[in-house]
XYZ file of C-alpha atoms in Angstrom:
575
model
C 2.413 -94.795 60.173
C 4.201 -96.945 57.323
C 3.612 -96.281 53.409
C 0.638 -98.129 52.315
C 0.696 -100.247 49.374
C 3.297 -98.869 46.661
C 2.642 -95.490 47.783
C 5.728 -93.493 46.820
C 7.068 -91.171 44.762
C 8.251 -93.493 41.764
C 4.701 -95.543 41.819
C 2.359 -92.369 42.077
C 4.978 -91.360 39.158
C 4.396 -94.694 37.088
C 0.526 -94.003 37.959
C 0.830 -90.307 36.028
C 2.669 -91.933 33.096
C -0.241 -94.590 32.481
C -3.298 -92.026 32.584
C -1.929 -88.645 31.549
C -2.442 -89.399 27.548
C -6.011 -90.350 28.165
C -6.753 -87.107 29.776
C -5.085 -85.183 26.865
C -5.752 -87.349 24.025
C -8.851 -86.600 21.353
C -11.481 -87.818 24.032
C -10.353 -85.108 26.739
C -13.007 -83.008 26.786
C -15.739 -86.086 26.947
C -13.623 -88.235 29.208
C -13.029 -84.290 31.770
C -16.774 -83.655 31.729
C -17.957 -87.216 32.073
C -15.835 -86.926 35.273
C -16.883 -83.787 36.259
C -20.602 -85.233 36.246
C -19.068 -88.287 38.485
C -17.629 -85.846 40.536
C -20.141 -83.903 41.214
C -22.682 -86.987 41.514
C -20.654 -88.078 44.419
C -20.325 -84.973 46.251
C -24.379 -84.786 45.892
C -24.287 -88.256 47.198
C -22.510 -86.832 50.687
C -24.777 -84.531 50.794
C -27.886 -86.676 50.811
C -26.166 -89.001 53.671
C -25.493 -85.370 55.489
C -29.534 -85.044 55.465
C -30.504 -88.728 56.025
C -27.743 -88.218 59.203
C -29.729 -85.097 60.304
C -32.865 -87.044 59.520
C -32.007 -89.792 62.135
C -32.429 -86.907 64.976
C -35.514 -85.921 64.077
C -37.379 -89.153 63.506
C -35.978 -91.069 66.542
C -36.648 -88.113 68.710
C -40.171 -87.609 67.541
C -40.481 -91.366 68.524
C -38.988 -90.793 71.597
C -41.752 -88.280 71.978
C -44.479 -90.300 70.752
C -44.997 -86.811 68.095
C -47.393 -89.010 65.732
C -47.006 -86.184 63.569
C -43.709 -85.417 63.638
C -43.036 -89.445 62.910
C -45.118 -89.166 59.520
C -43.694 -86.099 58.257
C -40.413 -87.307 58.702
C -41.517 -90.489 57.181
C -42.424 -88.462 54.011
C -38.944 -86.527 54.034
C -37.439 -90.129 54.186
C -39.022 -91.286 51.058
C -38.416 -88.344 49.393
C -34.277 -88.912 50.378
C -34.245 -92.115 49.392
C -35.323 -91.732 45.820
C -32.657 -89.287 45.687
C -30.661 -91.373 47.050
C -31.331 -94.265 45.026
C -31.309 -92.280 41.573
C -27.936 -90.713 42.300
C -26.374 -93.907 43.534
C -27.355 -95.672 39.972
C -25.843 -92.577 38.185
C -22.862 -92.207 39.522
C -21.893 -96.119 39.201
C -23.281 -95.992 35.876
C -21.379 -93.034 34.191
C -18.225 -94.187 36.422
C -18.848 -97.550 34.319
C -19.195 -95.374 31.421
C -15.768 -93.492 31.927
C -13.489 -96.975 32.858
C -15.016 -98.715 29.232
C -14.205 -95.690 27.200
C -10.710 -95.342 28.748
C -10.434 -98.880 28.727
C -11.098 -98.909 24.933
C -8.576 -96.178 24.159
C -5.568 -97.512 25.986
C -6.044 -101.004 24.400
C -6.469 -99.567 21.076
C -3.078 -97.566 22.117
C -1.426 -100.536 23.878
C -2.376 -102.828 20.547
C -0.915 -99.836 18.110
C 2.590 -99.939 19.871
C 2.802 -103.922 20.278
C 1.781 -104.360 16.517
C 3.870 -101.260 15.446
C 7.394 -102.256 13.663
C 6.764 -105.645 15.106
C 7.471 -105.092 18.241
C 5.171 -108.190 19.217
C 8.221 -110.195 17.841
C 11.070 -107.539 19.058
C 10.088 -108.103 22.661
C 10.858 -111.771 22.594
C 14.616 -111.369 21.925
C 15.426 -109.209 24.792
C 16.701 -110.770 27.796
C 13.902 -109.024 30.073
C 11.026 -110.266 27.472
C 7.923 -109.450 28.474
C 5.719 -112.470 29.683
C 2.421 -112.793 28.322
C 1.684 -109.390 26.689
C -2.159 -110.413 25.418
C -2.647 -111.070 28.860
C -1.369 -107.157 29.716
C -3.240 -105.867 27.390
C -6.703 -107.515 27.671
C -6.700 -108.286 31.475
C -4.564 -106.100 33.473
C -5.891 -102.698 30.959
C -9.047 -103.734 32.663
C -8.175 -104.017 36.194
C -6.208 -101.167 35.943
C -8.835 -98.847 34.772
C -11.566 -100.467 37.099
C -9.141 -100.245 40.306
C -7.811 -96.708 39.612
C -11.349 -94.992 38.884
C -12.999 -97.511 42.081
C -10.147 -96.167 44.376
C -9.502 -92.782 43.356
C -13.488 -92.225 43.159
C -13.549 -94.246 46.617
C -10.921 -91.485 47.811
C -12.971 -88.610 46.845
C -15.905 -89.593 48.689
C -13.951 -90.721 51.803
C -12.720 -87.242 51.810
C -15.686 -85.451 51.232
C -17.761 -88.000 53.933
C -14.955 -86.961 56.472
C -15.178 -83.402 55.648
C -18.853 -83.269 56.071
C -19.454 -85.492 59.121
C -16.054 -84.849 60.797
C -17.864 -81.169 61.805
C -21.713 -82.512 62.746
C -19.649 -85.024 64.783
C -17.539 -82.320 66.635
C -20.682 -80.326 67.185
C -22.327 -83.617 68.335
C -19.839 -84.930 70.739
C -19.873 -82.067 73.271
C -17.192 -82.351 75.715
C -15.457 -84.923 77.789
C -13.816 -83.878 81.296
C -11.145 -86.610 82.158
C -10.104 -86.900 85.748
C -6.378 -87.125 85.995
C -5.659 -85.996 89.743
C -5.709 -82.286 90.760
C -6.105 -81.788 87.066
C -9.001 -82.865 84.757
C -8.568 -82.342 81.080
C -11.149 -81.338 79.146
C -11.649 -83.087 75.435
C -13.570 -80.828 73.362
C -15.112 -82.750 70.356
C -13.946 -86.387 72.103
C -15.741 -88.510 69.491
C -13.620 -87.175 66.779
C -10.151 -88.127 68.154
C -11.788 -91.599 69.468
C -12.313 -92.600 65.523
C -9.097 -90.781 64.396
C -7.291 -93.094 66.766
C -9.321 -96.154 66.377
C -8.795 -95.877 62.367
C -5.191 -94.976 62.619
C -4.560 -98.363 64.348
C -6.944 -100.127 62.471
C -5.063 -98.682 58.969
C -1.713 -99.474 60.486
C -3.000 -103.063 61.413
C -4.110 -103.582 57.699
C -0.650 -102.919 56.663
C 1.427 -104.993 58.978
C -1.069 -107.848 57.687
C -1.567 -107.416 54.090
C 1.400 -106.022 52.633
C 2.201 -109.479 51.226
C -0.502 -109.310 49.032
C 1.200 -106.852 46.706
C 3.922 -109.444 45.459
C 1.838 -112.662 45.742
C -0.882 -110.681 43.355
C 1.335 -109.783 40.995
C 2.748 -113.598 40.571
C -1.123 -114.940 40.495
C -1.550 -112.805 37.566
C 1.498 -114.201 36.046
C 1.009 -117.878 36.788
C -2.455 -118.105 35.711
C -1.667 -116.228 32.282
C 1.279 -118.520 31.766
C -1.302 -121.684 32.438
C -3.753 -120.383 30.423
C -1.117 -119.574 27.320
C 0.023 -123.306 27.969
C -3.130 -124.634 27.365
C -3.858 -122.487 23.888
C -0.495 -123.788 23.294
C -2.050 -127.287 23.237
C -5.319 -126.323 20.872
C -3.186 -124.796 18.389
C -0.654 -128.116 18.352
C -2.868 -130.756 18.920
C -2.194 -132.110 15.929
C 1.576 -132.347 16.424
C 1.268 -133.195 19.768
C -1.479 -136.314 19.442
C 1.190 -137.277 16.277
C 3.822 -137.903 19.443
C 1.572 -138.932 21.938
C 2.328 -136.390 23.950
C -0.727 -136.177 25.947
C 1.294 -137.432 29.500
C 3.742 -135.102 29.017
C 1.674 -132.057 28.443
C -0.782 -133.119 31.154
C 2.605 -133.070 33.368
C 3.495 -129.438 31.978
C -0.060 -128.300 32.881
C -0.397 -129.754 36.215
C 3.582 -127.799 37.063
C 2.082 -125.059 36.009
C -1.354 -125.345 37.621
C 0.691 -125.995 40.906
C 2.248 -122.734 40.944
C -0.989 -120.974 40.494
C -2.387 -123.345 43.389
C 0.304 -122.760 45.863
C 0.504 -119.263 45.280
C -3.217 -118.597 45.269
C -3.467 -120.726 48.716
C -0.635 -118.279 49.947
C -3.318 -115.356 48.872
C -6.267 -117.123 50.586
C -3.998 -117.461 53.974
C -2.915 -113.795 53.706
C -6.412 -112.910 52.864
C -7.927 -115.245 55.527
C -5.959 -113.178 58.386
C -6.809 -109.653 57.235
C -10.364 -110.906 57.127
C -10.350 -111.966 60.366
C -8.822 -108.497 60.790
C -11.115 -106.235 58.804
C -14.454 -108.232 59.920
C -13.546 -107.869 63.679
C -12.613 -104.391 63.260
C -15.531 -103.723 60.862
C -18.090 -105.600 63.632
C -16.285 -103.265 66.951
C -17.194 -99.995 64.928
C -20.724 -100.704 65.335
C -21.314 -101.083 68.850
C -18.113 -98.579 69.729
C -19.711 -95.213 68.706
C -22.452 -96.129 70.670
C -20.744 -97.124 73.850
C -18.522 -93.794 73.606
C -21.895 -91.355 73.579
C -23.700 -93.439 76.675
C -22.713 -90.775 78.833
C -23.823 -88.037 77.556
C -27.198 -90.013 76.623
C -27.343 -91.228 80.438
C -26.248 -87.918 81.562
C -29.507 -86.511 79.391
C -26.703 -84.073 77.260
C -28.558 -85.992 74.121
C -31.572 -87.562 73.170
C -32.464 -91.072 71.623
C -31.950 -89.469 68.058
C -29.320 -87.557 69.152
C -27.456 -90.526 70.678
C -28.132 -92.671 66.784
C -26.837 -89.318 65.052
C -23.893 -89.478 66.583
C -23.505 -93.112 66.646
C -23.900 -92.581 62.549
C -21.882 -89.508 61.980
C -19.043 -91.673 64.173
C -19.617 -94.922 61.225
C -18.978 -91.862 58.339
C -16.255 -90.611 59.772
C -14.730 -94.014 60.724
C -15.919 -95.110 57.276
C -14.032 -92.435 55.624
C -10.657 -92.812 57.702
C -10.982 -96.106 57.514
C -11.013 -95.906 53.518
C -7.447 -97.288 53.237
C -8.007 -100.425 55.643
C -11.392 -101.642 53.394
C -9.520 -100.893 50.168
C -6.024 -102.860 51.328
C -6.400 -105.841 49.562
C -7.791 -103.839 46.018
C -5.275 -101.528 46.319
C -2.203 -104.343 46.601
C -4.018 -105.839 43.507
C -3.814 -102.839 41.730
C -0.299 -102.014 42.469
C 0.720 -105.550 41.194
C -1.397 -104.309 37.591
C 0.550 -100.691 38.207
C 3.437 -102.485 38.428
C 3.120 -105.313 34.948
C 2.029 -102.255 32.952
C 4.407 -100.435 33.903
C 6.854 -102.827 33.218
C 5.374 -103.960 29.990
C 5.781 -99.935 28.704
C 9.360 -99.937 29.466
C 10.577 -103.325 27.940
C 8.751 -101.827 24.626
C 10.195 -98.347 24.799
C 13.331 -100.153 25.552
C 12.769 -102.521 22.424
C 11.804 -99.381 20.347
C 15.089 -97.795 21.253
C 17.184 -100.847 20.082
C 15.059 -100.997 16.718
C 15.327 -97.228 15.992
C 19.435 -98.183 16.009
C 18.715 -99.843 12.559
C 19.526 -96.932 10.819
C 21.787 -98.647 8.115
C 18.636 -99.666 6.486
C 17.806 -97.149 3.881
C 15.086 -96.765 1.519
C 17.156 -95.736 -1.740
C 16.209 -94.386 -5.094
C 17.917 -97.587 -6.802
C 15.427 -100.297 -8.107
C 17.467 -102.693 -6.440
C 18.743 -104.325 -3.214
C 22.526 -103.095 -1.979
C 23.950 -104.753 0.703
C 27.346 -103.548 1.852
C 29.845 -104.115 5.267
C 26.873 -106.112 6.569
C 27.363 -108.123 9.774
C 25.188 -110.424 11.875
C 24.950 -111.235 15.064
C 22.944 -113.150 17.844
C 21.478 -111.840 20.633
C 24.601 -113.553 23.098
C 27.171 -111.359 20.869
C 27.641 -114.478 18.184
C 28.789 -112.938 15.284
C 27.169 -115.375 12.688
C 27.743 -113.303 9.612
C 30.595 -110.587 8.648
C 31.109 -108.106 5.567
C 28.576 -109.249 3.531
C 28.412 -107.445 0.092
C 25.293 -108.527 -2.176
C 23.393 -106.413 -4.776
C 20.508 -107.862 -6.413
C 18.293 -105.853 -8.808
C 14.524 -106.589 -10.180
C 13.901 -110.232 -11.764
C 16.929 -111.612 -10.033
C 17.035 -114.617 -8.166
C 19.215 -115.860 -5.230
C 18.936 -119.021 -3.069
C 20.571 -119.039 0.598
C 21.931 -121.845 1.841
C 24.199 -123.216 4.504
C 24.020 -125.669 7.191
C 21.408 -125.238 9.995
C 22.314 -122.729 12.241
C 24.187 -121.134 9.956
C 21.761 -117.470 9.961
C 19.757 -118.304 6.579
C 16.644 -117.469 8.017
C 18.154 -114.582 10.402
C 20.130 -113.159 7.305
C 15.566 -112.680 5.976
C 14.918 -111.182 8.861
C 17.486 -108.662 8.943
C 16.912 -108.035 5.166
C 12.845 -107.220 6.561
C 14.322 -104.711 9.061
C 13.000 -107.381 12.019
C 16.302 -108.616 13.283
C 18.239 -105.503 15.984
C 21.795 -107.106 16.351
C 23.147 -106.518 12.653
C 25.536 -102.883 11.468
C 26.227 -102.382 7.806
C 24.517 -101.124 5.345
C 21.570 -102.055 3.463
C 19.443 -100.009 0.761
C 16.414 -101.399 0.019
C 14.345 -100.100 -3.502
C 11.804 -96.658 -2.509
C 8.605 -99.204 -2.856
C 9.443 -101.770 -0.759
C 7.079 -104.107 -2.164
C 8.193 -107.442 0.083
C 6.327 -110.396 0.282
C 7.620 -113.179 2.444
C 6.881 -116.923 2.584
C 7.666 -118.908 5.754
C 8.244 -122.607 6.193
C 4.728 -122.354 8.048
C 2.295 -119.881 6.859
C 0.221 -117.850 9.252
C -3.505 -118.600 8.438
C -5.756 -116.198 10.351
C -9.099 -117.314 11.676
C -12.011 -116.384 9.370
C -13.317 -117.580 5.983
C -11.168 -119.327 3.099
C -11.183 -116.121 1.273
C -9.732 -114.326 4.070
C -6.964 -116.338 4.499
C -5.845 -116.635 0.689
C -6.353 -112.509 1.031
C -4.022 -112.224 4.059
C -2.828 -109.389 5.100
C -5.020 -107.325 2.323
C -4.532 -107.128 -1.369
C -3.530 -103.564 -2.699
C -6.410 -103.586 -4.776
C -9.672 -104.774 -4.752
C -9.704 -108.809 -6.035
C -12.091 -110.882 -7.996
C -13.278 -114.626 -6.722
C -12.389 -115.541 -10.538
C -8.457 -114.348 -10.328
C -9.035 -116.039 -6.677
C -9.987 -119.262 -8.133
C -7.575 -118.977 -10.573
C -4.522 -118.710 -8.785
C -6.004 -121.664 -6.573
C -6.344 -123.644 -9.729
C -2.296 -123.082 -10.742
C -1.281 -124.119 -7.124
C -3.145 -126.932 -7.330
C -5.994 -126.735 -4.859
C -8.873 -126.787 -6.919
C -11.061 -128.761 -4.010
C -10.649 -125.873 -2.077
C -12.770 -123.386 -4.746
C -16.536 -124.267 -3.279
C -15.138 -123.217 0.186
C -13.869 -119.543 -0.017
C -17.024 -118.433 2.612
C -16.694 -120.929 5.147
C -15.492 -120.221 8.269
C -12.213 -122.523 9.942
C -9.569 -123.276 11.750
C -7.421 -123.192 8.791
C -4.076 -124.494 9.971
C -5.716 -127.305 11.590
C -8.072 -128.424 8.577
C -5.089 -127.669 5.944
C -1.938 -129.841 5.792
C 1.448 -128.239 6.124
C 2.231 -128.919 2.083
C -1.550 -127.162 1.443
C -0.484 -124.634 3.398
C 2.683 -124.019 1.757
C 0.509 -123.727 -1.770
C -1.982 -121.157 0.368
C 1.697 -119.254 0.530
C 2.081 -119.213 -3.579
C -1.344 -118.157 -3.963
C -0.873 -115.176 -2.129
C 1.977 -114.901 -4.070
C 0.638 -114.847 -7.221
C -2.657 -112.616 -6.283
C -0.358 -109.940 -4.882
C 2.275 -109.856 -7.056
C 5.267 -108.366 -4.959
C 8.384 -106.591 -6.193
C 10.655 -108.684 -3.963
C 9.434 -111.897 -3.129
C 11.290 -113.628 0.165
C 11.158 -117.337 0.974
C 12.173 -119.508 3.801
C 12.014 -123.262 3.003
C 8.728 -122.579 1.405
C 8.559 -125.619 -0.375
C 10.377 -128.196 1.940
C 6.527 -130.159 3.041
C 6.223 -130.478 -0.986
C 7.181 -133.236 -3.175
C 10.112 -132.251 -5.763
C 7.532 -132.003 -8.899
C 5.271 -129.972 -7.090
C 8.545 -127.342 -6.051
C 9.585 -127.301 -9.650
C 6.083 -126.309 -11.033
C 5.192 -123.479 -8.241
C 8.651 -122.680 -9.033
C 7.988 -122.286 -12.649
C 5.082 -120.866 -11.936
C 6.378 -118.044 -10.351
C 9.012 -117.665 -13.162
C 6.628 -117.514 -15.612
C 3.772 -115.087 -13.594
C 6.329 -112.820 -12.108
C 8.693 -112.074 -14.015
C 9.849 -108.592 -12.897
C 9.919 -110.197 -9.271
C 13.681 -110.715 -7.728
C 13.285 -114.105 -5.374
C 15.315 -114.997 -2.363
C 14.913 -118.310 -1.482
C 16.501 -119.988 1.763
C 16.959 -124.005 1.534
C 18.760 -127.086 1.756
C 17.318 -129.410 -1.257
C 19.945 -129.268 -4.028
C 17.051 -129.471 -6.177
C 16.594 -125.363 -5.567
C 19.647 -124.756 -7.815
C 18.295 -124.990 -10.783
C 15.656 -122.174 -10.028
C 18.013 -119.326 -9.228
C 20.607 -117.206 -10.749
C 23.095 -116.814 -7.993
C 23.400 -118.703 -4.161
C 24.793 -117.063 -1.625
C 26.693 -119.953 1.198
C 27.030 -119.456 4.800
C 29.168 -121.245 6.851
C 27.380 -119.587 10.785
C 30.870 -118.516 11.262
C 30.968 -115.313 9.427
C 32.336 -116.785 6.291
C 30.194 -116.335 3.374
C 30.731 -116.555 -0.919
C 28.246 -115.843 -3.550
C 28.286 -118.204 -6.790
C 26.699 -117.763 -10.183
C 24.499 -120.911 -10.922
């Protein structure tokens, strides 16, 4: 018989990688004894289907009797079954629920701890294997993975244990069969057992051949319709932009290509599905009327009785059921190698990320109050070198502005400075605090209230609504005071130049050491720039500034400017 779905050595190894830290973490003696209870639930479970099995015998029989007594007493054992039955069977889907929401919690609040961790949300997108749609790994396929792997290992246990227990009442059951080949009849001792082994070893082989498809077109749904559904946040958080172009036909064309991926490909699923449907339901359908067609001798021959002949006909259906276990879980289990499989892949490209970051050891934290830059050199991700040798040394109050042509690595030059940017080698101490602030051209404005935002990402210290308003008040937003509790869309309400001020006010509430901006100012008018500038100046004046911009204008606020050409020429000028 073939491998089933991604059953090998590397994907059962890439299964062990993904749940072994759960099972040791913090939680590992709740999450081992919640299991334990699940465990044992479902073995009780077998057990109870082992005396509802031995049940059928007796109540059919007494029927076949016409035992009036004998019927109701059984009746009364049946009752009693089924509320075992029914309480165990809510248990043990309950506290399996239980189990996958816990785990489920604690690898997403591990899976969000490594993405967020030395920004490796932003690392990950300058590889050339980048990672497509990590919110959608974490949320959605964290999910399915934990649902799928506790549904089909818990699915495995009690296909096992069903087998075990039936596979002997159905040996004792089936007596013997005497086949006449000739001179030489051959006796088949327990024949109903090796009549379901064979018809689920087909059937399982069957399931295969058909559905082994599923396994790659799953794993391209998930990526299609993450990819469509990205696209269309895309739009919500642009819409202003975009109804500014009249862009609306060409997005609508962008979401129908996209769309039409996850169309075709799903219609490729429902085709693949549609056949091992046909498949499973015919198969599925034959199992019912097959055990009972196999026993009609023995019942005819009066080896059995009328309960005898439905005992065996239901220990056959367990047994069946059980070896059959890989056939009804096919299409789950593809699914859940595709989510193996995007995890999996999603853990590498960060370890692999993590490995090129930890290379950024010429980035020291230093005793010196200032920032030494020595031998530094720049390069992009295609092995442009866009800076060389760079020598700069800036101490506390200082002031330099960046500038260059576009292209040139202004803004890269920040991010290597910040310790975000993997393709530079030099050396770079940076002062023991490392109190950076840094202003982009477009300020991230986090959903929540007013306060929030102006906040963002937490003040050191606790911070009055009075210094809030305050600082508000010197950048020049005043009409913004009454609304530090409401609750917005912020970079949709606020204009790009408002949101540039939101940038100073941070600024000024959290006072940083070194103080980093990239065109910070260029969706303000040139009056506004010189008073935020002044303002800064005059409010922080132990704070060294590193501006990056074009306007001319920008001179006249710094001590020194640094040139770059984007071809590894650089000089440094005192203004």
């Amino acid at each position: 018989m073939r491998r089933l779905p991604g059953v090998n050595r590397k994907f059962l190894q890439d299964i062990w990688n993904l749940t072994r830290d759960y099972w040791h973490s913090e939680e590992k003696w709740q999450a081992r004894g919640l299991l334990a209870v699940i465990v044992t639930l479902n073995l009780a479970f077998v057990y109870i289907l082992v005396l509802i099995n031995k049940w059928f015998n007796r109540f059919y029989s007494a029927l076949q009797n016409y035992d009036k007594t004998e019927v109701f007493s059984a009746m009364g054992e049946f009752c009693l079954l089924a509320a075992f039955y029914i309480i165990v069977a809510v248990y043990k889907l309950y506290l399996r629920q239980m189990l996958e929401i816990k785990w489920r919690r604690w690898l997403t609040q591990k899976y969000l701890t490594a993405w967020l961790k030395d920004q490796m949300y932003y690392r990950l997108q300058l590889t050339d294997n980048y990672t497509d749609n990590p919110d959608q790994r974490i949320s959605e396929d964290l999910r399915l993975f934990t649902s799928y792997t506790l549904q089909l290992s818990v699915g495995l246990l009690n296909a096992v244990a069903t087998l075990a227990a039936f596979i002997a009442i159905l040996w004792q059951l089936s007596g013997t069969m005497v086949i006449p080949i000739g001179n030489h009849p051959i006796t088949v001792y327990g024949y109903m057992v090796w009549v379901a082994l064979v018809y689920a070893v087909i059937g399982t082989w069957l399931s295969h051949k058909i559905g082994k498809p599923l396994i790659g077109l799953n794993f391209d749904q998930q990526r299609y319709e993450a990819d469509f559904r990205f696209s269309l946040v895309r739009l919500r958080e642009n819409s202003e932009s975009i109804a500014f172009y009249g862009g609306e036909r060409r997005e609508e064309q962008g979401f129908i290509a996209r769309f039409s991926k996850v169309f075709s490909n799903y219609w490729q699923i429902m085709q693949r599905q549609k056949s091992l449907t046909w498949f499973a339901s015919g198969y599925g359908q034959i199992a019912i009327i097959f055990p009972l067609v196999a026993a009609l001798p023995r019942y005819f021959a009066k080896e059995i009785s009328l309960g005898g002949l439905l005992q065996t006909a239901q220990a056959f259906d367990k047994v069946h059921d059980s070896l059959s276990f890989l056939v009804t879980s096919y299409a789950t289990m593809a699914e859940w190698k595709a989510v193996v499989d995007r995890l999996t892949g999603f853990v590498g490209n960060m370890r692999e990320v993590s490995g090129l970051s930890h290379g950024n050891d010429f980035i020291r934290i230093g005793s010196a109050p200032g920032l030494d830059v020595s031998e530094l050199q720049i390069d992009l991700p295609d092995g442009r070198r866009i800076l060389s040798g760079l020598k700069l040394s800036l101490s506390a109050g200082d002031s330099l502005l960046v500038a260059g042509p576009s292209g040139s690595g202004k803004s890269t030059l920040l991010r290597t400075l910040s310790g975000l940017w993997p393709y530079a080698k030099g050396n770079i101490t940076l002062p023991a605090t490392k109190d950076f602030l840094f202003l982009p051209q477009k300020s991230y404005l986090p959903l929540g209230t007013l306060r929030e935002v102006l906040l963002y990402p937490g003040p050191k210290e606790p911070v009055t609504d009075e210094n809030i308003c305050a600082a508000m008040s010197l950048c020049k937003l005043d009409f913004l005071k009454e609304q530090l509790d409401r609750v917005e869309d912020w970079s949709h309400v606020l204009s790009l130049g408002e949101q540039q001020r939101i940038a100073f006010v941070r600024a000024l509430i959290h006072k940083p050491k070194w103080l980093f901006m990239d065109e910070a100012t260029s969706a303000l008018d040139e009056p506004t720039e010189r008073a935020l500038y002044t303002l800064l100046k005059e409010r922080l004046q132990g704070t060294a500034m590193i501006s990056v911009g074009h306007r001319g204008t920008l001179n006249s606020y710094h001590k020194k400017k640094l040139t770059l050409d984007g071809a590894g020429h650089w000089s440094v000028l005192n203004l």
